[in-house]
Short mmCIF file of the N, C-alpha and C atoms (twelve columns), coordinates in Angstrom:
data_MODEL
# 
_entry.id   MODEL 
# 
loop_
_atom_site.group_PDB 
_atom_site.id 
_atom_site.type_symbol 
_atom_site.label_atom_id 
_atom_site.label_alt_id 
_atom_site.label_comp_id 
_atom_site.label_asym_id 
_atom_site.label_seq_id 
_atom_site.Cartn_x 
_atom_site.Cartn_y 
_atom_site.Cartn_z 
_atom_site.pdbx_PDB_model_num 
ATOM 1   N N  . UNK A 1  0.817   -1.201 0.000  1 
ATOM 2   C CA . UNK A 1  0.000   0.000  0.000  1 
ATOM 3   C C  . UNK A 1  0.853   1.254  0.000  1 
ATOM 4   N N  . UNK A 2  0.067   2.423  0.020  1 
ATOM 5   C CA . UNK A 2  0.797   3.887  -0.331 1 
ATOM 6   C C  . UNK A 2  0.787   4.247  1.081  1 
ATOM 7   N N  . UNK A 3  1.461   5.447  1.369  1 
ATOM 8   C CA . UNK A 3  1.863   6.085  2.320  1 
ATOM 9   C C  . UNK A 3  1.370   7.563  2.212  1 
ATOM 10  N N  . UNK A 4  0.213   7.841  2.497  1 
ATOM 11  C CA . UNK A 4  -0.137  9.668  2.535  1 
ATOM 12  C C  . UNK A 4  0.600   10.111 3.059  1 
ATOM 13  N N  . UNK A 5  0.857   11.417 3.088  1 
ATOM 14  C CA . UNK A 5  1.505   12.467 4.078  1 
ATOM 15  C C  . UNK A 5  0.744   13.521 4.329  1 
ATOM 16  N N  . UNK A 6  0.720   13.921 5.632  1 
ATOM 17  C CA . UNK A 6  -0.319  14.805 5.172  1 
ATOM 18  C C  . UNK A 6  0.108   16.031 6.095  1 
ATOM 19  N N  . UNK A 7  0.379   17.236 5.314  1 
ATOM 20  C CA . UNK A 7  1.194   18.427 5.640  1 
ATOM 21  C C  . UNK A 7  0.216   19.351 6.678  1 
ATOM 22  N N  . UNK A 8  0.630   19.657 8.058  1 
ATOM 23  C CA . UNK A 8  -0.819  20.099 8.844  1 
ATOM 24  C C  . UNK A 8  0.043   21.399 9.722  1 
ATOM 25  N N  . UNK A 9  1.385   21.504 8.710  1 
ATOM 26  C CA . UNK A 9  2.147   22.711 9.540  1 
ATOM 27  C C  . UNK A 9  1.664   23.701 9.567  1 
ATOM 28  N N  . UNK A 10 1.885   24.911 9.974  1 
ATOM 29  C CA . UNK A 10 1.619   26.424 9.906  1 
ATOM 30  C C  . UNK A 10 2.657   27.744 9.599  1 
ATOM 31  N N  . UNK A 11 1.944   28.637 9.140  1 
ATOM 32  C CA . UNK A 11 2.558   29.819 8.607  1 
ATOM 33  C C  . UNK A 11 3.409   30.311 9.504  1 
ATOM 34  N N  . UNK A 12 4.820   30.667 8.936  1 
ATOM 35  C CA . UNK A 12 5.713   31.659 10.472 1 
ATOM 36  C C  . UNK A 12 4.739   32.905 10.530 1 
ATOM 37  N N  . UNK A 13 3.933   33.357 9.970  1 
ATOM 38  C CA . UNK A 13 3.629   34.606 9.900  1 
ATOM 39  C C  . UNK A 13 1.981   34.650 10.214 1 
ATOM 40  N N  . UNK A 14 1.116   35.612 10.467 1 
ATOM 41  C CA . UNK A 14 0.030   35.687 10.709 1 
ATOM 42  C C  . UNK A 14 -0.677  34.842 9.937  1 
ATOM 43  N N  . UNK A 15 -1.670  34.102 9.826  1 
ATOM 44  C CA . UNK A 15 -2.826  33.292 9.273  1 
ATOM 45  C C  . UNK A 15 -4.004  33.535 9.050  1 
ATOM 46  N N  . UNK A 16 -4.588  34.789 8.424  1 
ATOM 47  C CA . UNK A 16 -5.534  35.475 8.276  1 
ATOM 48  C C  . UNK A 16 -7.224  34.393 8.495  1 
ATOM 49  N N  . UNK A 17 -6.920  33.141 8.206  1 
ATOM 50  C CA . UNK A 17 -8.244  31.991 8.520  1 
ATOM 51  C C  . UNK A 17 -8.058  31.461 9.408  1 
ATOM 52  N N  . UNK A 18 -7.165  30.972 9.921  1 
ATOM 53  C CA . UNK A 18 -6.719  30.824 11.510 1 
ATOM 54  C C  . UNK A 18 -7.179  31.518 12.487 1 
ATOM 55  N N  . UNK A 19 -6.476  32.997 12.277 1 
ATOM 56  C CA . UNK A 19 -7.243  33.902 12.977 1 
ATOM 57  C C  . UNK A 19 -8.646  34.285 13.148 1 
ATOM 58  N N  . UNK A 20 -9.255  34.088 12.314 1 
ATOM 59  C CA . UNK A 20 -10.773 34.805 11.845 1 
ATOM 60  C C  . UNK A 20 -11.722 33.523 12.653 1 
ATOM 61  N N  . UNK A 21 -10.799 32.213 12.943 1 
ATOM 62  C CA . UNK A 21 -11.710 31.273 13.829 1 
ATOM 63  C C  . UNK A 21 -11.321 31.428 15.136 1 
ATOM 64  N N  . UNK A 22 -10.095 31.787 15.434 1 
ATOM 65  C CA . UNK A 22 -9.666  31.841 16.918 1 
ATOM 66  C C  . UNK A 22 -8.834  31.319 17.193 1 
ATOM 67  N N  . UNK A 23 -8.308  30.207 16.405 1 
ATOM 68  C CA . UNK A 23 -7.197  28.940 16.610 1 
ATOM 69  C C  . UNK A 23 -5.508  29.686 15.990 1 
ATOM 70  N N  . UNK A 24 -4.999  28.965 16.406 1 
ATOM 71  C CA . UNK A 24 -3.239  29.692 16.144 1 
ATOM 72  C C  . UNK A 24 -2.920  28.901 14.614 1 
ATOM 73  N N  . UNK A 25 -3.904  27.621 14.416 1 
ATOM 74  C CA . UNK A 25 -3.304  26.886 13.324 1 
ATOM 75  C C  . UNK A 25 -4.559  26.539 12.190 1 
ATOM 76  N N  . UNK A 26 -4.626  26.535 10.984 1 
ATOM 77  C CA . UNK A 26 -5.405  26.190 10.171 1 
ATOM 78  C C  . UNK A 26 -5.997  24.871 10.089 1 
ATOM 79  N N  . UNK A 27 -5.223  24.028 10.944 1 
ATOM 80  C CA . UNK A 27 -5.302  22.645 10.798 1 
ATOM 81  C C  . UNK A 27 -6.317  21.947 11.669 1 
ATOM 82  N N  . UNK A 28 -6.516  23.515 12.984 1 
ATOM 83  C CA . UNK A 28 -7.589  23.541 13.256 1 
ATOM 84  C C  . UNK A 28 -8.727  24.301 13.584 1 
ATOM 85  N N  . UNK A 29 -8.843  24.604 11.951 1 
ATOM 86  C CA . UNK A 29 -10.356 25.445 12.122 1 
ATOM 87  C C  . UNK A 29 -11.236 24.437 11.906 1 
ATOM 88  N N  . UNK A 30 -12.279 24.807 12.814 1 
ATOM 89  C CA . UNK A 30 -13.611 24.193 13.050 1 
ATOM 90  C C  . UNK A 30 -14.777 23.950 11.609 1 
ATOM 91  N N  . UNK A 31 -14.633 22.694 10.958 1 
ATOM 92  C CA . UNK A 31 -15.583 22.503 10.152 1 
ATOM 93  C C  . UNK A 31 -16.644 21.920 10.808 1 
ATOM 94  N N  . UNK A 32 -18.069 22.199 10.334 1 
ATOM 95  C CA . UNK A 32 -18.847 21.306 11.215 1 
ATOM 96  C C  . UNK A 32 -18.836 20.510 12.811 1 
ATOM 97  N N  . UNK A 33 -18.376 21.526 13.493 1 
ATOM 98  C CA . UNK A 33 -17.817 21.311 14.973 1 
ATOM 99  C C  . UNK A 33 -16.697 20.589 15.204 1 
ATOM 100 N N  . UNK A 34 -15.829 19.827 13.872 1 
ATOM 101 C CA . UNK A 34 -14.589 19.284 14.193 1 
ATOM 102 C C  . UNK A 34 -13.638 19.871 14.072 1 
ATOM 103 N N  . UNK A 35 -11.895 19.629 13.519 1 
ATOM 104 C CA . UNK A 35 -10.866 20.681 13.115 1 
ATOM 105 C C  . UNK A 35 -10.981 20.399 11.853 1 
ATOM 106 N N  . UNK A 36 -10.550 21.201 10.866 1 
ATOM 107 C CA . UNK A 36 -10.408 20.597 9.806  1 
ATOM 108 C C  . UNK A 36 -9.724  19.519 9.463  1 
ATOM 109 N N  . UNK A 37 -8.441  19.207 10.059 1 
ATOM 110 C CA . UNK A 37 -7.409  18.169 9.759  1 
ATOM 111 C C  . UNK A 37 -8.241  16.583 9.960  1 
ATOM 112 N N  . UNK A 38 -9.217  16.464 10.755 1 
ATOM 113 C CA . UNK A 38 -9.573  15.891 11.322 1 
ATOM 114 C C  . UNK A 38 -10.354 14.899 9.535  1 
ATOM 115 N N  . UNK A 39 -10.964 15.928 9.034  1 
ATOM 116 C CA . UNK A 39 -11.818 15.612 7.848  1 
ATOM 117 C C  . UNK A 39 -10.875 15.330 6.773  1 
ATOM 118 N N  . UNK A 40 -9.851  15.839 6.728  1 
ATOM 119 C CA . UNK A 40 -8.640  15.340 5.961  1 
ATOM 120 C C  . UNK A 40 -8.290  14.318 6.339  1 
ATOM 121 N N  . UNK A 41 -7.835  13.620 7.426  1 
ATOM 122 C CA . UNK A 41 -7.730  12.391 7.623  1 
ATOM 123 C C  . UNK A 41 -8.380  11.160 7.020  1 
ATOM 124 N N  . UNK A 42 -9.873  11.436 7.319  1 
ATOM 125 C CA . UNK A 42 -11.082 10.835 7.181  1 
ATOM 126 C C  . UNK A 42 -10.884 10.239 5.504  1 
ATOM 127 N N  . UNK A 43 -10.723 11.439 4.627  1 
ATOM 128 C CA . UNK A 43 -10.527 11.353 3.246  1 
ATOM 129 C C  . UNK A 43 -9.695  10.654 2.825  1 
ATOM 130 N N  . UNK A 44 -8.598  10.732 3.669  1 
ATOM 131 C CA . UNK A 44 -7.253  9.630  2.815  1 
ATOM 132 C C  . UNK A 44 -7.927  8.679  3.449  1 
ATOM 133 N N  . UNK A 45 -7.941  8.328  4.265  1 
ATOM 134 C CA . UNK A 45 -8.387  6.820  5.213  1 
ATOM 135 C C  . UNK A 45 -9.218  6.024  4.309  1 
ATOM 136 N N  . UNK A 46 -10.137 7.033  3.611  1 
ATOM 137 C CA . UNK A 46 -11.134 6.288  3.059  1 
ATOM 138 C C  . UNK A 46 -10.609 5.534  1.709  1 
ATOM 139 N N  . UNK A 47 -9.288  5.757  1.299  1 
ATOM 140 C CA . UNK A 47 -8.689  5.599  -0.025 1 
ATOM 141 C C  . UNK A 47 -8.163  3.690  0.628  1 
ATOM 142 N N  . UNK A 48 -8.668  3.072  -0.172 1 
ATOM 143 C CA . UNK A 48 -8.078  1.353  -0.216 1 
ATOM 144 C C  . UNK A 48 -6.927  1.085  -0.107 1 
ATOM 145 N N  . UNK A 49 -6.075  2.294  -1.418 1 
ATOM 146 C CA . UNK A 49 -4.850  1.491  -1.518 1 
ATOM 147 C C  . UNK A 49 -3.812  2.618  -0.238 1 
ATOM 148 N N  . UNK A 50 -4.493  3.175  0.614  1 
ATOM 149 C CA . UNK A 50 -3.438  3.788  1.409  1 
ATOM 150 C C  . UNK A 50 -3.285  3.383  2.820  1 
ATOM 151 N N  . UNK A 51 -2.353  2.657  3.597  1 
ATOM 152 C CA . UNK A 51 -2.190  1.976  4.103  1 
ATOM 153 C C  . UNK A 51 -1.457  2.135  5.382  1 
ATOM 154 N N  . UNK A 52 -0.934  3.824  5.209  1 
ATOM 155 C CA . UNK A 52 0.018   4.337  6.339  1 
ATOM 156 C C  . UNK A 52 -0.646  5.833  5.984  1 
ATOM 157 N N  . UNK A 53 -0.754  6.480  7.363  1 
ATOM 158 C CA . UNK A 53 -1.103  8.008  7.648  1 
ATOM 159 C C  . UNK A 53 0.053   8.917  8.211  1 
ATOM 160 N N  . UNK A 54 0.948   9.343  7.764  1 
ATOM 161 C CA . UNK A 54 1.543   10.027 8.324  1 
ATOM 162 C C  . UNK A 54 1.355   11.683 8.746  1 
ATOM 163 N N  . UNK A 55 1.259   12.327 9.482  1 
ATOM 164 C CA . UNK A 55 0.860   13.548 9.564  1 
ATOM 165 C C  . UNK A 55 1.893   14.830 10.042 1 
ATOM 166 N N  . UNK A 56 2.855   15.580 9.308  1 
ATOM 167 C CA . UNK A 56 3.743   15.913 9.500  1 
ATOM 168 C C  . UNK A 56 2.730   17.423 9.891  1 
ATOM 169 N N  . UNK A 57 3.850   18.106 11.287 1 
ATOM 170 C CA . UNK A 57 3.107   19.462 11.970 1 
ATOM 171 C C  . UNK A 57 4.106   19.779 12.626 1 
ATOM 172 N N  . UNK A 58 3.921   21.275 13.327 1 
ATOM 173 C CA . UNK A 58 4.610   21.802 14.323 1 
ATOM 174 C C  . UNK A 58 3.833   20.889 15.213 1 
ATOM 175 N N  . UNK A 59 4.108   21.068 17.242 1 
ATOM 176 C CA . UNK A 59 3.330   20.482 17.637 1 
ATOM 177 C C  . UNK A 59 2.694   19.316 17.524 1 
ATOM 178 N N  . UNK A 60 2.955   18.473 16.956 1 
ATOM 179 C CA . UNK A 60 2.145   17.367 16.593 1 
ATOM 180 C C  . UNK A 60 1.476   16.521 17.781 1 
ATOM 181 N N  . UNK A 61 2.439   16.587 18.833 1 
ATOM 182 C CA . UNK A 61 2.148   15.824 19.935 1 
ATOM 183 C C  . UNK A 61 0.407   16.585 20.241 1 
ATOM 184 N N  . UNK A 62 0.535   18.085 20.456 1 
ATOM 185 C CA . UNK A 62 -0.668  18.873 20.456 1 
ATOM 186 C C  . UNK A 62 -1.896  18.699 19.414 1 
ATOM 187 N N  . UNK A 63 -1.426  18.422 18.322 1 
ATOM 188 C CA . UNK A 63 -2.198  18.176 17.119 1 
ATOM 189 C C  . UNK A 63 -3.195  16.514 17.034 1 
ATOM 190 N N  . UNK A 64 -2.459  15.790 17.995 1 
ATOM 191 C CA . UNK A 64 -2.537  14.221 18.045 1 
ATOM 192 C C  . UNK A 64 -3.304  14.036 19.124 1 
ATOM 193 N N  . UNK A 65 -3.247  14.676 19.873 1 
ATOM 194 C CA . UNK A 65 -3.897  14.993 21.436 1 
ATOM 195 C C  . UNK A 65 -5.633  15.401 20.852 1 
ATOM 196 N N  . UNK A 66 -5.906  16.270 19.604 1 
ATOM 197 C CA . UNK A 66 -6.736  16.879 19.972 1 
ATOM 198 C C  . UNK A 66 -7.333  16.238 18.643 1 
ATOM 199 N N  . UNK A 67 -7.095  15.953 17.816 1 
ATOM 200 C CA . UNK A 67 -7.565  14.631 16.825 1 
ATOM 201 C C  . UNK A 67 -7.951  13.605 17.083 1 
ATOM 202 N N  . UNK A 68 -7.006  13.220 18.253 1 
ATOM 203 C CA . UNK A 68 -7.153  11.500 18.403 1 
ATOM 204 C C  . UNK A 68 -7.714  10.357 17.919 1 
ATOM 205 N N  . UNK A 69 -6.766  10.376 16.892 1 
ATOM 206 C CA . UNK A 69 -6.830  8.956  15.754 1 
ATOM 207 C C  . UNK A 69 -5.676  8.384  15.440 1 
ATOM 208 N N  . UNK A 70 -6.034  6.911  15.805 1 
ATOM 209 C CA . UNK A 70 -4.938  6.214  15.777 1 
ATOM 210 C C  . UNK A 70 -4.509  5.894  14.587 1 
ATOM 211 N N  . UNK A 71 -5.396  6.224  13.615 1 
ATOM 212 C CA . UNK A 71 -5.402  5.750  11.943 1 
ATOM 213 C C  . UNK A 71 -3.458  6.533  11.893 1 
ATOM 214 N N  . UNK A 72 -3.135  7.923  12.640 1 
ATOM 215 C CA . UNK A 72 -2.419  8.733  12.176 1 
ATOM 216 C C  . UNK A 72 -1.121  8.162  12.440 1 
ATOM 217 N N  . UNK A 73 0.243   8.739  12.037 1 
ATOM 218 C CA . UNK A 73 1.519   8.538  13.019 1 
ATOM 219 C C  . UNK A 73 2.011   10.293 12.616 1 
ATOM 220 N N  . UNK A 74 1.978   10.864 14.104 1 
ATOM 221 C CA . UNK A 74 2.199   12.197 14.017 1 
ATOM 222 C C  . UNK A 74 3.600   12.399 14.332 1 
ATOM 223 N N  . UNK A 75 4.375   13.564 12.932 1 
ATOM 224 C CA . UNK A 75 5.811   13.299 12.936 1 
ATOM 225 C C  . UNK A 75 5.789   15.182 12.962 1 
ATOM 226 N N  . UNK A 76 6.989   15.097 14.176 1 
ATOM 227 C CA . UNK A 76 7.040   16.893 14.471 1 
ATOM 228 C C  . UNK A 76 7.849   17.313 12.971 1 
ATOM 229 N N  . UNK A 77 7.611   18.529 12.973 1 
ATOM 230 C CA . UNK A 77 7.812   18.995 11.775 1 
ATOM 231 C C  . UNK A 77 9.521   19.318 11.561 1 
ATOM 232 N N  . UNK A 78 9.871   19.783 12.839 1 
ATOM 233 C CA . UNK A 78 10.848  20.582 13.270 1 
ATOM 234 C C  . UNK A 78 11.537  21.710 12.861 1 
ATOM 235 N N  . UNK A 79 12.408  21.766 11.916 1 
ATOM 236 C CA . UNK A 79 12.904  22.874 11.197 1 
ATOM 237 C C  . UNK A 79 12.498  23.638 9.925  1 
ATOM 238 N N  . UNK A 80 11.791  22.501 9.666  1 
ATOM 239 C CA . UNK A 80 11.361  22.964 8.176  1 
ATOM 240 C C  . UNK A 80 10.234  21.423 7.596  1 
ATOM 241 N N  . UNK A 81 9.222   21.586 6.276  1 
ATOM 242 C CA . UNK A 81 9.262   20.557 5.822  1 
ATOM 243 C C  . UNK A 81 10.310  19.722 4.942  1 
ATOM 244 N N  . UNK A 82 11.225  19.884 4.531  1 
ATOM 245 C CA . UNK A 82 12.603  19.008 3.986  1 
ATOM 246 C C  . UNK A 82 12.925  18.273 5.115  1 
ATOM 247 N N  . UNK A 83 13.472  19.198 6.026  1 
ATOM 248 C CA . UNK A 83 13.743  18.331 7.169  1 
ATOM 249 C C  . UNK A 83 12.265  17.063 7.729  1 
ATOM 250 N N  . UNK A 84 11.427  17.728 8.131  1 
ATOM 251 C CA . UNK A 84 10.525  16.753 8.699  1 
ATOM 252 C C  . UNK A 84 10.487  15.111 7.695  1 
ATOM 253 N N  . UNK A 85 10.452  15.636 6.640  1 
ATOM 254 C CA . UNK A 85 9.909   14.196 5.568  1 
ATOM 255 C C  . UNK A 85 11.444  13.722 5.399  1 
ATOM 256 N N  . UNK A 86 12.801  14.253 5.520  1 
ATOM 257 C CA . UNK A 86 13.390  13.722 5.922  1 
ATOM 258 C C  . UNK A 86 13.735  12.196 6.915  1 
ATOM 259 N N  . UNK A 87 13.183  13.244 8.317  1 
ATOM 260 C CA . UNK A 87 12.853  12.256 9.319  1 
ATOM 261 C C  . UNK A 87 11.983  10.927 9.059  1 
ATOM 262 N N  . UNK A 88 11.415  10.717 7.995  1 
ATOM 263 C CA . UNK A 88 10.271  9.905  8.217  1 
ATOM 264 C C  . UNK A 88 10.312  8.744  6.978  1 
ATOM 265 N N  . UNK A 89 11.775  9.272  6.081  1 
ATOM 266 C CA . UNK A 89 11.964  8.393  4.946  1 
ATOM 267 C C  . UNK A 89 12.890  7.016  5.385  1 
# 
């Protein structure tokens, strides 16, 4: 099977939709009372041939906490994305 990745970092700089919900990160603005990331998940999951969830973020530990799905494996982002998907190849 395939391996999603699924990019749930944030802007160094202000986040104009972030902001406008209240949250520091896009990943979790509130769709239909969930975060968004949450419904992104849902979507790859639903794909047959994908078989691993990886979810690269700042925070992730925070991000994993407040998702809580085990479908995921949450990988900190750290310096950059090069670096993060680095980590995870």
């Amino acid at each position: 099977g395939w391996t999603a990745l699924i990019l749930a970092g944030r802007r160094p700089e202000h986040d104009p939709v972030a902001a406008h919900f209240g949250v520091d990160t896009k990943a979790l603005v509130p769709i239909g009372g969930r975060p968004m990331i949450g419904h992104v998940i849902d979507a790859v999951a639903r794909c047959p041939d994908i078989t691993r969830i990886v979810a690269l973020a700042q925070q992730a530990d925070r991000l994993a906490a407040i998702v809580d799905d085990d479908r995921v494996t949450w990988v900190e982002s750290g310096a950059g994305i090069s670096a993060g998907i680095s980590a995870i190849a």
